[in-house]
CSV table of C-alpha atoms and ligand atoms in Angstrom, one decimal:
chain,number,residue,atom,x,y,z
A,1,MET,CA,19.3,15.6,18.4
A,2,LYS,CA,21.8,15.6,15.8
A,3,HIS,CA,21.2,16.8,12.5
A,4,GLY,CA,21.7,14.2,9.5
A,5,THR,CA,20.0,13.2,6.0
A,6,TRP,CA,17.0,11.3,5.7
A,7,THR,CA,16.0,9.2,2.4
A,8,ASN,CA,13.6,7.2,1.1
A,9,TRP,CA,13.9,3.6,-0.4
A,10,TYR,CA,13.7,4.5,-3.9
A,11,GLY,CA,16.4,7.3,-3.6
A,12,ASN,CA,14.0,10.0,-4.8
A,13,GLN,CA,13.0,11.6,-1.7
A,14,SER,CA,15.4,13.0,1.0
A,15,CYS,CA,16.1,15.8,3.7
A,16,ASN,CA,18.5,17.5,5.7
A,17,SER,CA,17.1,18.0,9.1
A,18,PHE,CA,16.9,17.0,13.0
A,19,VAL,CA,16.9,13.0,12.3
A,20,ALA,CA,16.0,11.3,15.6
A,21,ASP,CA,16.2,7.1,16.0
A,22,ALA,CA,13.8,6.3,18.8
A,23,GLN,CA,14.5,3.8,20.9
A,24,SER,CA,11.4,3.8,23.0
A,25,GLU,CA,7.8,5.7,23.4
A,26,ASP,CA,9.4,8.0,25.7
A,27,ASP,CA,12.0,9.2,22.6
A,28,ILE,CA,9.2,9.9,20.7
A,29,VAL,CA,7.5,12.3,23.4
A,30,GLU,CA,10.8,13.8,23.7
A,31,ALA,CA,11.1,14.3,20.1
A,32,VAL,CA,7.7,15.8,19.7
A,33,ARG,CA,8.1,18.3,22.3
A,34,PHE,CA,11.6,19.1,21.3
A,35,ALA,CA,9.6,20.1,18.1
A,36,LYS,CA,7.1,22.0,19.6
A,37,ASN,CA,9.4,24.0,22.1
A,38,LYS,CA,11.4,25.0,18.8
A,39,GLY,CA,8.2,25.7,16.7
A,40,LEU,CA,9.7,22.8,14.3
A,41,LYS,CA,8.1,20.5,12.0
A,42,ILE,CA,8.1,16.8,12.5
A,43,ARG,CA,7.5,13.8,10.4
A,44,VAL,CA,7.7,10.0,11.1
A,45,ALA,CA,9.1,7.5,8.7
A,46,GLY,CA,8.4,3.9,8.4
A,47,THR,CA,11.0,2.3,6.0
A,48,GLY,CA,10.4,5.0,3.2
A,49,HIS,CA,8.8,2.8,0.8
A,50,SER,CA,6.2,5.7,-0.2
A,51,ASN,CA,7.8,7.6,-3.4
A,52,VAL,CA,5.8,11.0,-2.7
A,53,PRO,CA,7.4,13.6,-0.3
A,54,LEU,CA,5.4,12.4,2.8
A,55,ILE,CA,8.3,12.7,5.3
A,56,PRO,CA,10.8,15.5,4.1
A,57,ASN,CA,11.0,18.6,5.9
A,58,SER,CA,13.5,21.0,7.6
A,59,GLY,CA,12.5,20.2,11.2
A,60,VAL,CA,12.7,16.7,12.4
A,61,VAL,CA,12.1,13.4,11.0
A,62,ILE,CA,11.7,10.7,13.2
A,63,ARG,CA,12.3,7.0,12.6
A,64,THR,CA,10.7,4.1,14.4
A,65,ASP,CA,12.5,1.1,13.3
A,66,ASN,CA,13.6,0.1,17.0
A,67,LEU,CA,10.2,0.1,18.0
A,68,LYS,CA,9.5,-3.6,17.0
A,69,GLY,CA,7.6,-6.9,17.9
A,70,ILE,CA,4.5,-8.2,19.0
A,71,ALA,CA,3.6,-6.2,22.5
A,72,ALA,CA,0.6,-8.2,23.4
A,73,HIS,CA,-2.1,-10.7,21.7
A,74,ASP,CA,-5.6,-12.5,22.5
A,75,PHE,CA,-5.6,-15.8,20.7
A,76,GLU,CA,-9.5,-16.1,21.7
A,77,ASN,CA,-10.5,-12.8,20.4
A,78,ASN,CA,-7.9,-12.9,17.5
A,79,THR,CA,-6.2,-9.6,18.1
A,80,ALA,CA,-2.5,-8.6,18.5
A,81,THR,CA,-0.9,-5.8,19.5
A,82,ILE,CA,2.2,-4.7,17.4
A,83,TRP,CA,4.7,-2.2,18.2
A,84,GLY,CA,4.6,0.7,15.0
A,85,GLY,CA,8.2,0.1,13.5
A,86,THR,CA,7.6,-4.0,13.2
A,87,LYS,CA,8.6,-4.7,9.7
A,88,ILE,CA,5.9,-6.8,8.5
A,89,HIS,CA,8.3,-9.8,7.5
A,90,ASP,CA,9.3,-9.7,11.4
A,91,ILE,CA,5.7,-10.3,11.9
A,92,GLY,CA,5.0,-13.3,10.3
A,93,ASP,CA,6.8,-15.8,12.1
A,94,ALA,CA,6.3,-14.3,15.5
A,95,LEU,CA,2.4,-14.4,15.0
A,96,TRP,CA,2.7,-18.0,13.7
A,97,GLU,CA,4.2,-18.9,17.2
A,98,LEU,CA,1.3,-17.8,18.7
A,99,GLY,CA,-0.9,-19.5,16.2
A,100,LEU,CA,-2.0,-16.3,14.6
A,101,GLY,CA,-1.7,-14.7,11.3
A,102,LEU,CA,-2.4,-11.3,9.3
A,103,SER,CA,-5.5,-12.0,7.2
A,104,ASN,CA,-3.9,-10.1,3.8
A,105,GLN,CA,-0.6,-8.5,3.0
A,106,GLY,CA,0.7,-6.4,0.2
A,107,ASP,CA,3.2,-7.4,-2.5
A,108,ILE,CA,5.8,-7.0,-0.5
A,109,ASP,CA,6.5,-7.1,3.3
A,110,THR,CA,9.5,-5.0,3.7
A,111,GLN,CA,7.5,-1.9,5.1
A,112,SER,CA,6.7,-1.2,8.7
A,113,ILE,CA,3.1,-1.9,9.8
A,114,VAL,CA,2.3,1.5,10.5
A,115,GLY,CA,3.6,3.2,7.6
A,116,ALA,CA,1.9,0.5,5.7
A,117,ILE,CA,-1.3,1.2,7.7
A,118,SER,CA,-1.0,4.7,7.3
A,119,THR,CA,-1.2,5.1,3.6
A,120,GLY,CA,-4.2,2.5,3.2
A,121,THR,CA,-1.8,-0.2,1.9
A,122,HIS,CA,-3.8,-3.3,0.5
A,123,GLY,CA,-3.2,-7.0,-1.2
A,124,THR,CA,-5.6,-8.4,-3.2
A,125,GLY,CA,-9.0,-10.4,-2.5
A,126,LEU,CA,-12.2,-8.9,-3.3
A,127,SER,CA,-13.5,-10.1,0.3
A,128,LEU,CA,-10.6,-8.7,2.0
A,129,LYS,CA,-10.2,-5.3,3.3
A,130,ASN,CA,-7.0,-3.3,3.2
A,131,LEU,CA,-4.2,-3.3,6.3
A,132,SER,CA,-5.7,-0.3,7.7
A,133,SER,CA,-9.0,-1.7,8.2
A,134,MET,CA,-7.6,-4.2,10.3
A,135,VAL,CA,-7.1,-2.0,13.2
A,136,ASP,CA,-8.9,-1.8,16.0
A,137,ALA,CA,-7.1,0.7,18.5
A,138,LEU,CA,-4.1,3.2,18.1
A,139,ARG,CA,-1.4,4.5,20.7
A,140,ILE,CA,-0.4,7.6,19.5
A,141,VAL,CA,1.8,10.6,20.7
A,142,ASP,CA,-0.2,13.7,20.0
A,143,ALA,CA,0.7,17.3,19.0
A,144,THR,CA,1.3,17.9,22.6
A,145,GLY,CA,3.4,15.2,23.0
A,146,THR,CA,1.0,13.3,25.3
A,147,VAL,CA,0.4,9.5,24.6
A,148,ARG,CA,-3.3,8.8,24.0
A,149,THR,CA,-5.4,5.3,22.9
A,150,LEU,CA,-7.8,6.0,20.2
A,151,ASP,CA,-10.1,3.3,19.8
A,152,ASP,CA,-14.0,3.0,18.7
A,153,SER,CA,-15.1,4.9,21.8
A,154,ASN,CA,-14.6,7.9,19.4
A,155,GLN,CA,-15.5,6.8,15.9
A,156,ASN,CA,-14.7,10.0,14.3
A,157,GLN,CA,-11.2,9.8,15.4
A,158,MET,CA,-10.7,6.3,14.7
A,159,ARG,CA,-12.1,6.5,11.0
A,160,ALA,CA,-9.5,9.5,10.6
A,161,ALA,CA,-6.8,7.7,12.4
A,162,ARG,CA,-6.6,4.6,10.2
A,163,VAL,CA,-5.2,5.9,7.2
A,164,SER,CA,-3.7,9.3,8.6
A,165,LEU,CA,-0.3,9.8,6.9
A,166,GLY,CA,1.5,10.7,10.3
A,167,LEU,CA,-0.9,13.6,10.1
A,168,LEU,CA,-2.4,13.0,13.6
A,169,GLY,CA,0.6,11.9,15.5
A,170,ILE,CA,3.0,9.2,16.0
A,171,VAL,CA,1.6,6.1,16.1
A,172,THR,CA,4.0,3.8,18.7
A,173,GLN,CA,1.5,0.5,18.7
A,174,VAL,CA,-1.4,-0.6,16.9
A,175,LYS,CA,-3.9,-3.1,18.1
A,176,MET,CA,-4.9,-5.3,15.0
A,177,LYS,CA,-7.5,-7.8,14.2
A,178,VAL,CA,-5.7,-10.8,13.2
A,179,THR,CA,-7.0,-14.2,12.2
A,180,LYS,CA,-5.7,-17.8,13.0
A,181,ALA,CA,-2.8,-19.0,11.6
A,182,TYR,CA,-3.0,-20.4,7.9
A,183,HIS,CA,-1.3,-21.9,4.8
A,184,LEU,CA,-2.2,-20.9,1.4
A,185,HIS,CA,-1.9,-22.4,-1.9
A,186,GLU,CA,-0.4,-20.7,-4.8
A,187,TRP,CA,-0.6,-21.0,-8.6
A,188,VAL,CA,1.0,-19.0,-10.8
A,189,GLY,CA,0.6,-19.1,-14.9
A,190,ILE,CA,1.5,-16.5,-17.8
A,191,MET,CA,-1.1,-16.7,-20.0
A,192,PRO,CA,-2.6,-14.2,-22.9
A,193,TYR,CA,-4.0,-11.1,-21.6
A,194,ALA,CA,-7.1,-11.8,-23.5
A,195,ALA,CA,-7.7,-15.1,-21.8
A,196,VAL,CA,-7.6,-13.5,-18.0
A,197,ALA,CA,-10.3,-10.7,-19.4
A,198,GLU,CA,-12.6,-13.8,-20.1
A,199,ILE,CA,-12.3,-15.4,-16.5
A,200,GLU,CA,-11.6,-12.1,-14.4
A,201,ALA,CA,-14.9,-11.8,-13.0
A,202,GLU,CA,-15.5,-15.3,-12.3
A,203,MET,CA,-11.9,-15.8,-10.8
A,204,VAL,CA,-12.2,-12.9,-8.4
A,205,LYS,CA,-15.1,-14.3,-7.0
A,206,LYS,CA,-13.8,-18.0,-6.7
A,207,TYR,CA,-10.4,-17.5,-5.2
A,208,ARG,CA,-9.5,-15.8,-1.6
A,209,HIS,CA,-6.9,-13.9,-3.6
A,210,PHE,CA,-6.8,-13.0,-7.5
A,211,GLY,CA,-4.5,-10.7,-9.4
A,212,TYR,CA,-2.2,-10.1,-12.1
A,213,PHE,CA,0.6,-8.3,-13.6
A,214,TRP,CA,0.0,-7.4,-17.4
A,215,CYS,CA,3.0,-7.2,-19.4
A,216,THR,CA,3.7,-5.8,-22.9
A,217,SER,CA,6.3,-7.9,-23.6
A,218,ALA,CA,9.0,-10.6,-23.0
A,219,PRO,CA,11.0,-7.8,-21.1
A,220,SER,CA,8.2,-7.0,-18.7
A,221,VAL,CA,8.1,-10.8,-17.7
A,222,LYS,CA,11.6,-10.6,-17.2
A,223,TRP,CA,11.3,-7.6,-14.8
A,224,LEU,CA,9.3,-10.2,-12.8
A,225,GLY,CA,12.2,-12.5,-12.5
A,226,VAL,CA,11.1,-14.9,-14.8
A,227,SER,CA,13.0,-16.4,-17.4
A,228,ALA,CA,11.8,-15.5,-21.0
A,229,GLU,CA,13.3,-17.6,-23.5
A,230,GLY,CA,12.2,-19.5,-26.9
A,231,ASN,CA,9.4,-17.6,-28.8
A,232,LEU,CA,9.2,-14.6,-27.3
A,233,GLU,CA,6.2,-13.1,-29.2
A,234,ARG,CA,4.0,-15.5,-26.6
A,235,PHE,CA,5.1,-12.9,-24.5
A,236,ASP,CA,3.2,-10.1,-25.6
A,237,ASP,CA,0.2,-8.7,-24.2
A,238,CYS,CA,0.0,-11.4,-21.9
A,239,ALA,CA,-0.9,-11.6,-18.1
A,240,PHE,CA,1.5,-13.0,-15.0
A,241,VAL,CA,-1.5,-14.5,-13.1
A,242,ARG,CA,-1.3,-15.0,-9.1
A,243,ILE,CA,-4.1,-16.8,-7.3
A,244,PHE,CA,-3.7,-17.9,-3.6
A,245,ASP,CA,-6.3,-19.8,-1.9
A,246,PRO,CA,-6.5,-22.1,1.1
A,247,ASN,CA,-8.0,-24.9,-0.8
A,248,PRO,CA,-6.1,-26.8,-3.3
A,249,ILE,CA,-6.5,-24.7,-6.7
A,250,ASP,CA,-7.7,-26.5,-9.9
A,251,VAL,CA,-7.5,-24.3,-12.9
A,252,GLY,CA,-8.9,-26.7,-15.3
A,253,GLU,CA,-7.6,-26.0,-19.0
A,254,LEU,CA,-5.6,-22.7,-17.6
A,255,SER,CA,-3.2,-25.4,-16.3
A,256,ARG,CA,-1.3,-25.3,-19.7
A,257,TYR,CA,0.1,-22.0,-18.7
A,258,GLU,CA,1.6,-22.8,-15.1
A,259,ILE,CA,4.9,-21.5,-14.2
A,260,ARG,CA,4.8,-22.2,-10.5
A,261,ARG,CA,3.1,-23.9,-7.5
A,262,ARG,CA,3.3,-23.4,-3.9
A,263,TYR,CA,2.0,-24.3,-0.9
A,264,ASP,CA,3.3,-22.6,2.5
A,265,ARG,CA,2.4,-20.4,5.7
A,266,SER,CA,0.6,-17.5,4.3
A,267,TYR,CA,3.2,-14.9,5.1
A,268,ARG,CA,5.3,-16.8,2.9
A,269,ILE,CA,3.3,-16.7,0.0
A,270,TYR,CA,2.4,-12.9,-0.3
A,271,PRO,CA,5.6,-11.2,-0.8
A,272,GLU,CA,7.6,-10.6,-4.1
A,273,VAL,CA,11.2,-9.2,-4.2
A,274,TYR,CA,11.4,-5.7,-5.9
A,275,THR,CA,14.2,-3.5,-6.4
A,276,PRO,CA,13.9,0.3,-6.4
A,277,ASP,CA,14.6,0.7,-10.2
A,278,PHE,CA,10.8,1.8,-10.9
A,279,HIS,CA,8.6,4.6,-10.1
A,280,GLU,CA,5.0,3.8,-9.6
A,281,MET,CA,1.4,5.3,-9.9
A,282,GLU,CA,-1.5,3.4,-8.7
A,283,TYR,CA,-5.3,4.4,-8.5
A,284,MET,CA,-8.0,2.5,-7.4
A,285,VAL,CA,-11.7,2.6,-9.2
A,286,PRO,CA,-14.8,1.3,-8.8
A,287,LEU,CA,-15.2,-2.1,-9.5
A,288,ASP,CA,-17.9,-1.7,-12.4
A,289,VAL,CA,-15.7,0.5,-14.3
A,290,GLY,CA,-12.2,-1.6,-14.0
A,291,VAL,CA,-12.1,-3.3,-17.1
A,292,GLU,CA,-12.8,-0.3,-19.0
A,293,CYS,CA,-10.5,1.8,-17.4
A,294,PHE,CA,-7.5,-0.8,-17.6
A,295,ARG,CA,-8.3,-1.3,-21.4
A,296,GLU,CA,-7.5,2.6,-21.7
A,297,VAL,CA,-4.5,2.4,-19.3
A,298,LYS,CA,-3.2,-0.4,-21.4
A,299,THR,CA,-3.9,1.2,-24.8
A,300,THR,CA,-2.0,4.4,-23.4
A,301,LEU,CA,1.1,2.2,-22.0
A,302,ARG,CA,1.4,0.3,-25.5
A,303,ASP,CA,0.4,2.8,-28.2
A,304,LEU,CA,1.7,6.1,-26.7
A,305,PHE,CA,4.7,4.8,-24.9
A,306,GLU,CA,5.5,1.7,-27.1
A,307,VAL,CA,7.5,-0.4,-25.1
A,308,VAL,CA,6.9,-0.2,-21.0
A,309,THR,CA,9.2,-2.7,-19.5
A,310,VAL,CA,7.7,-2.6,-15.8
A,311,PRO,CA,4.2,-4.2,-15.8
A,312,ALA,CA,1.0,-2.8,-14.8
A,313,GLU,CA,-0.7,-4.5,-11.8
A,314,MET,CA,-5.0,-5.3,-11.4
A,315,ARG,CA,-5.8,-6.0,-7.8
A,316,PHE,CA,-8.8,-6.1,-5.9
A,317,THR,CA,-10.1,-5.0,-2.4
A,318,ALA,CA,-13.0,-4.8,-0.6
A,319,GLY,CA,-14.7,-1.4,0.9
A,320,ASP,CA,-14.5,0.0,4.0
A,321,ASP,CA,-15.8,3.5,5.9
A,322,ASN,CA,-12.3,5.0,6.8
A,323,TYR,CA,-12.2,9.1,5.7
A,324,LEU,CA,-8.8,8.5,3.7
A,325,SER,CA,-9.2,4.8,2.3
A,326,GLU,CA,-8.8,4.7,-1.3
A,327,TYR,CA,-11.8,1.9,-0.5
A,328,TYR,CA,-13.9,4.1,1.2
A,329,GLY,CA,-17.5,3.4,0.6
A,330,GLY,CA,-17.1,0.0,-1.4
A,331,PRO,CA,-14.8,-2.3,-3.3
A,332,ARG,CA,-12.4,-1.0,-5.9
A,333,ILE,CA,-10.3,-2.4,-8.7
A,334,ALA,CA,-6.5,-1.0,-7.8
A,335,ILE,CA,-4.6,-0.2,-11.3
A,336,SER,CA,-1.2,0.3,-11.0
A,337,ALA,CA,1.4,1.5,-13.9
A,338,SER,CA,5.0,1.9,-13.4
A,339,GLY,CA,8.1,3.6,-15.1
A,340,ARG,CA,11.4,3.0,-15.2
A,341,MET,CA,13.7,5.4,-12.9
A,342,GLY,CA,15.1,8.1,-14.8
A,343,LYS,CA,13.2,6.8,-18.4
A,344,GLU,CA,9.3,7.4,-18.0
A,345,ASP,CA,8.9,10.9,-16.8
A,346,LEU,CA,6.2,12.8,-15.4
A,347,ASN,CA,4.6,13.0,-18.9
A,348,PHE,CA,4.1,9.3,-18.6
A,349,PHE,CA,2.3,9.3,-15.4
A,350,ARG,CA,0.1,12.5,-16.5
A,351,ALA,CA,-1.1,10.7,-19.4
A,352,LEU,CA,-1.8,8.0,-17.0
A,353,ASP,CA,-3.5,10.5,-14.6
A,354,LYS,CA,-6.0,11.8,-16.9
A,355,ILE,CA,-7.4,8.3,-17.5
A,356,PHE,CA,-7.7,7.9,-13.8
A,357,GLU,CA,-9.6,11.4,-13.5
A,358,LYS,CA,-12.0,10.4,-16.1
A,359,TYR,CA,-13.2,7.2,-13.9
A,360,ASP,CA,-13.0,9.0,-10.4
A,361,GLY,CA,-9.6,7.2,-9.4
A,362,ARG,CA,-8.6,7.8,-6.1
A,363,SER,CA,-4.8,7.8,-5.6
A,364,HIS,CA,-2.5,5.4,-3.5
A,365,TRP,CA,-1.3,7.5,-0.9
A,366,GLY,CA,2.3,6.3,-1.0
A,367,LYS,CA,2.6,6.4,-4.7
A,368,ILE,CA,2.7,9.3,-7.7
A,369,HIS,CA,-0.3,11.1,-8.3
A,370,PHE,CA,-1.6,14.6,-9.4
A,371,LEU,CA,-4.4,15.3,-7.0
A,372,ASN,CA,-4.9,18.9,-5.9
A,373,ARG,CA,-7.1,19.9,-3.0
A,374,GLU,CA,-10.4,20.5,-5.0
A,375,ARG,CA,-10.1,16.9,-6.7
A,376,LEU,CA,-9.1,15.3,-3.5
A,377,ALA,CA,-12.0,16.2,-1.8
A,378,ARG,CA,-14.2,15.2,-4.9
A,379,VAL,CA,-12.9,11.7,-5.3
A,380,TYR,CA,-12.4,11.3,-1.2
A,381,PRO,CA,-15.7,12.5,0.4
A,382,ARG,CA,-14.8,12.2,3.6
A,383,HIS,CA,-11.8,14.6,2.9
A,384,GLY,CA,-13.6,17.4,4.9
A,385,ASP,CA,-14.0,15.2,8.0
A,386,PHE,CA,-10.4,14.2,7.9
A,387,VAL,CA,-9.0,17.7,8.0
A,388,SER,CA,-11.5,18.5,10.8
A,389,VAL,CA,-10.2,16.0,13.1
A,390,ARG,CA,-6.6,16.8,11.7
A,391,ARG,CA,-7.4,20.4,12.9
A,392,GLU,CA,-8.3,19.3,16.3
A,393,MET,CA,-5.7,17.2,16.9
A,394,ASP,CA,-2.8,19.3,15.5
A,395,PRO,CA,-4.1,22.9,15.2
A,396,GLU,CA,-0.6,24.5,14.8
A,397,GLY,CA,-0.1,21.7,12.0
A,398,MET,CA,3.5,20.4,13.2
A,399,PHE,CA,3.0,17.3,11.5
A,400,LEU,CA,2.2,19.0,8.2
A,401,ASN,CA,5.0,19.8,5.6
A,402,ASP,CA,5.1,21.5,2.2
A,403,TYR,CA,4.3,18.5,0.4
A,404,LEU,CA,0.7,17.8,2.8
A,405,ASP,CA,0.1,21.4,3.7
A,406,PRO,CA,-2.1,22.6,0.6
A,407,LEU,CA,-3.8,19.1,0.8
A,408,PHE,CA,-4.7,18.8,4.3
A,409,ALA,CA,-3.8,22.2,6.2
B,501,FAD,C1,8.2,-2.3,-4.0
B,501,FAD,C2,6.7,-1.9,-3.3
B,501,FAD,C3,5.7,-2.4,-3.7
B,501,FAD,C4,4.8,-2.1,-2.7
B,501,FAD,N1,3.2,-2.8,-2.6
B,501,FAD,C5,2.5,-2.4,-2.1
B,501,FAD,C6,1.4,-3.1,-2.0
B,501,FAD,O1,1.3,-4.5,-2.7
B,501,FAD,N2,0.2,-2.6,-1.7
B,501,FAD,C7,0.0,-1.1,-1.5
B,501,FAD,O2,-1.0,-1.2,-0.9
B,501,FAD,N3,1.4,-0.7,-1.5
B,501,FAD,C8,2.2,-1.2,-2.0
B,501,FAD,N4,3.3,-0.4,-1.8
B,501,FAD,C9,3.4,0.7,-0.9
B,501,FAD,C10,3.8,0.9,0.3
B,501,FAD,O3,3.2,-0.2,0.9
B,501,FAD,C11,3.5,2.3,1.3
B,501,FAD,O4,4.2,3.4,0.6
B,501,FAD,C12,3.8,2.1,2.5
B,501,FAD,O5,3.6,3.5,3.2
B,501,FAD,C13,5.2,2.0,2.9
B,501,FAD,O6,5.4,1.7,4.2
B,501,FAD,P1,6.9,2.5,4.9
B,501,FAD,O7,6.7,1.6,6.3
B,501,FAD,O8,8.0,2.6,4.0
B,501,FAD,O9,6.3,4.0,5.3
B,501,FAD,P2,6.9,5.4,4.6
B,501,FAD,O10,7.0,5.4,3.3
B,501,FAD,O11,8.0,5.5,5.4
B,501,FAD,O12,5.8,5.8,5.5
B,501,FAD,C14,4.6,6.2,5.0
B,501,FAD,C15,3.6,6.9,5.9
B,501,FAD,O13,3.2,6.5,7.1
B,501,FAD,C16,3.5,7.6,8.0
B,501,FAD,N5,4.0,6.9,9.1
B,501,FAD,C17,5.1,5.8,9.1
B,501,FAD,N6,5.2,5.1,10.4
B,501,FAD,C18,4.1,6.0,10.9
B,501,FAD,C19,4.0,6.0,12.5
B,501,FAD,N7,4.6,5.2,13.2
B,501,FAD,N8,3.1,6.6,12.9
B,501,FAD,C20,2.4,7.6,12.4
B,501,FAD,N9,2.6,7.8,11.1
B,501,FAD,C21,3.5,6.9,10.3
B,501,FAD,C22,4.4,8.2,7.4
B,501,FAD,O14,4.5,9.7,7.9
B,501,FAD,C23,4.1,8.3,6.0
B,501,FAD,O15,3.3,9.8,5.8
B,501,FAD,C24,4.6,-0.9,-2.3
B,501,FAD,C25,5.8,0.2,-2.3
B,501,FAD,C26,6.9,-0.6,-2.6
B,501,FAD,C27,8.1,0.5,-2.5
């Protein structure tokens, strides 16, 4: 095993340690045994799209990029078994050829499938759950270096394992519930925020996917890759709305705000393209307080920080019963707010965090947050159950690092 440097996608997290690129499941077994014998920590990295220190440690970082592809599928029962390091953008075509597809995806498709699952990554759609909830079974290399299969025969372990931040072991394959391949219509429009606030509740129910970015002014719209020209004031306090649906989308009077329509295979509609010039915080709040919470976030972004270039985002996801899921126990609204790297600092995020705390917000595991153990246990009511499973599966804490230890030891 060689020493090297691991760095995340944003470039804000890195470490010097043993760094291994697994070529097979056997390599992962070997790396875990190596770490165990030497008394080292070991953290598994996906594509490093999380901006918090989930991976850095001075022991071993293992990468799974080469464990990729669809290992098996069952068309009749809508399942696919996928290697853990497979990038989401490589899953679309492969499943399409088999007549299958993922039932939802997030804003990007460059993450690894297990990296995305392990932090509870979500898209938008009030009737749809996050990616983690699509997992039926996992193949995992545990803290003894043994390959095990976890499935619903042990509900307690599965509910811990679906969102587990690499704390229970290294997942080599996931068996996921998928759906038959499908197309989506996309409608995108830019309209005054006030117009969206009026129709939001109806749109969320009407369409399979509804979500939007809130932009303070023209530079925020440009950040989204839209050319903002002419009377720039019309972009003040506006929303960039995205609707996806299997049926043709008729938005009636809103059509005057339309900037784009598409119809394509589902996995080509979901992703946007981003550059790593921002850092992000996202909290999930209960549906009934979402609008109120967002109003406060908006006011803080506009009045306290005057001009915030990176837009805030609102998305909607169904509930589930996984211990560390941001959606445990019921549907929630995900509110994301981002600052430019090197411009908006931690004071910016602390101000927002105070608002989210007031609304019992649950932080996204891959994004900036200020939860300590006490607050974590309060907003994630099954935190204690997760910790029990973690202690049982990794009694020596080899999968913990300095960031995760205070939260989950
Ligand atoms: C531009 C951008 C857009 C994003 N959009 C969304 C979005 O729309 N919705 C959303 O919810 N999130 C979004 N995210 C967050 C992102 O989905 C998560 O941070 C996700 O965890 C990143 O996946 P990754 O492969 O990079 O994993 P990493 O960040 O490398 O790792 C994440 C966690 O997964 C664990 N892990 C990775 N591989 C394994 C494995 N094989 N076995 C066990 N554990 C493993 C790691 O140890 C770590 O704890 C976005 C992030 C960026 C940068």
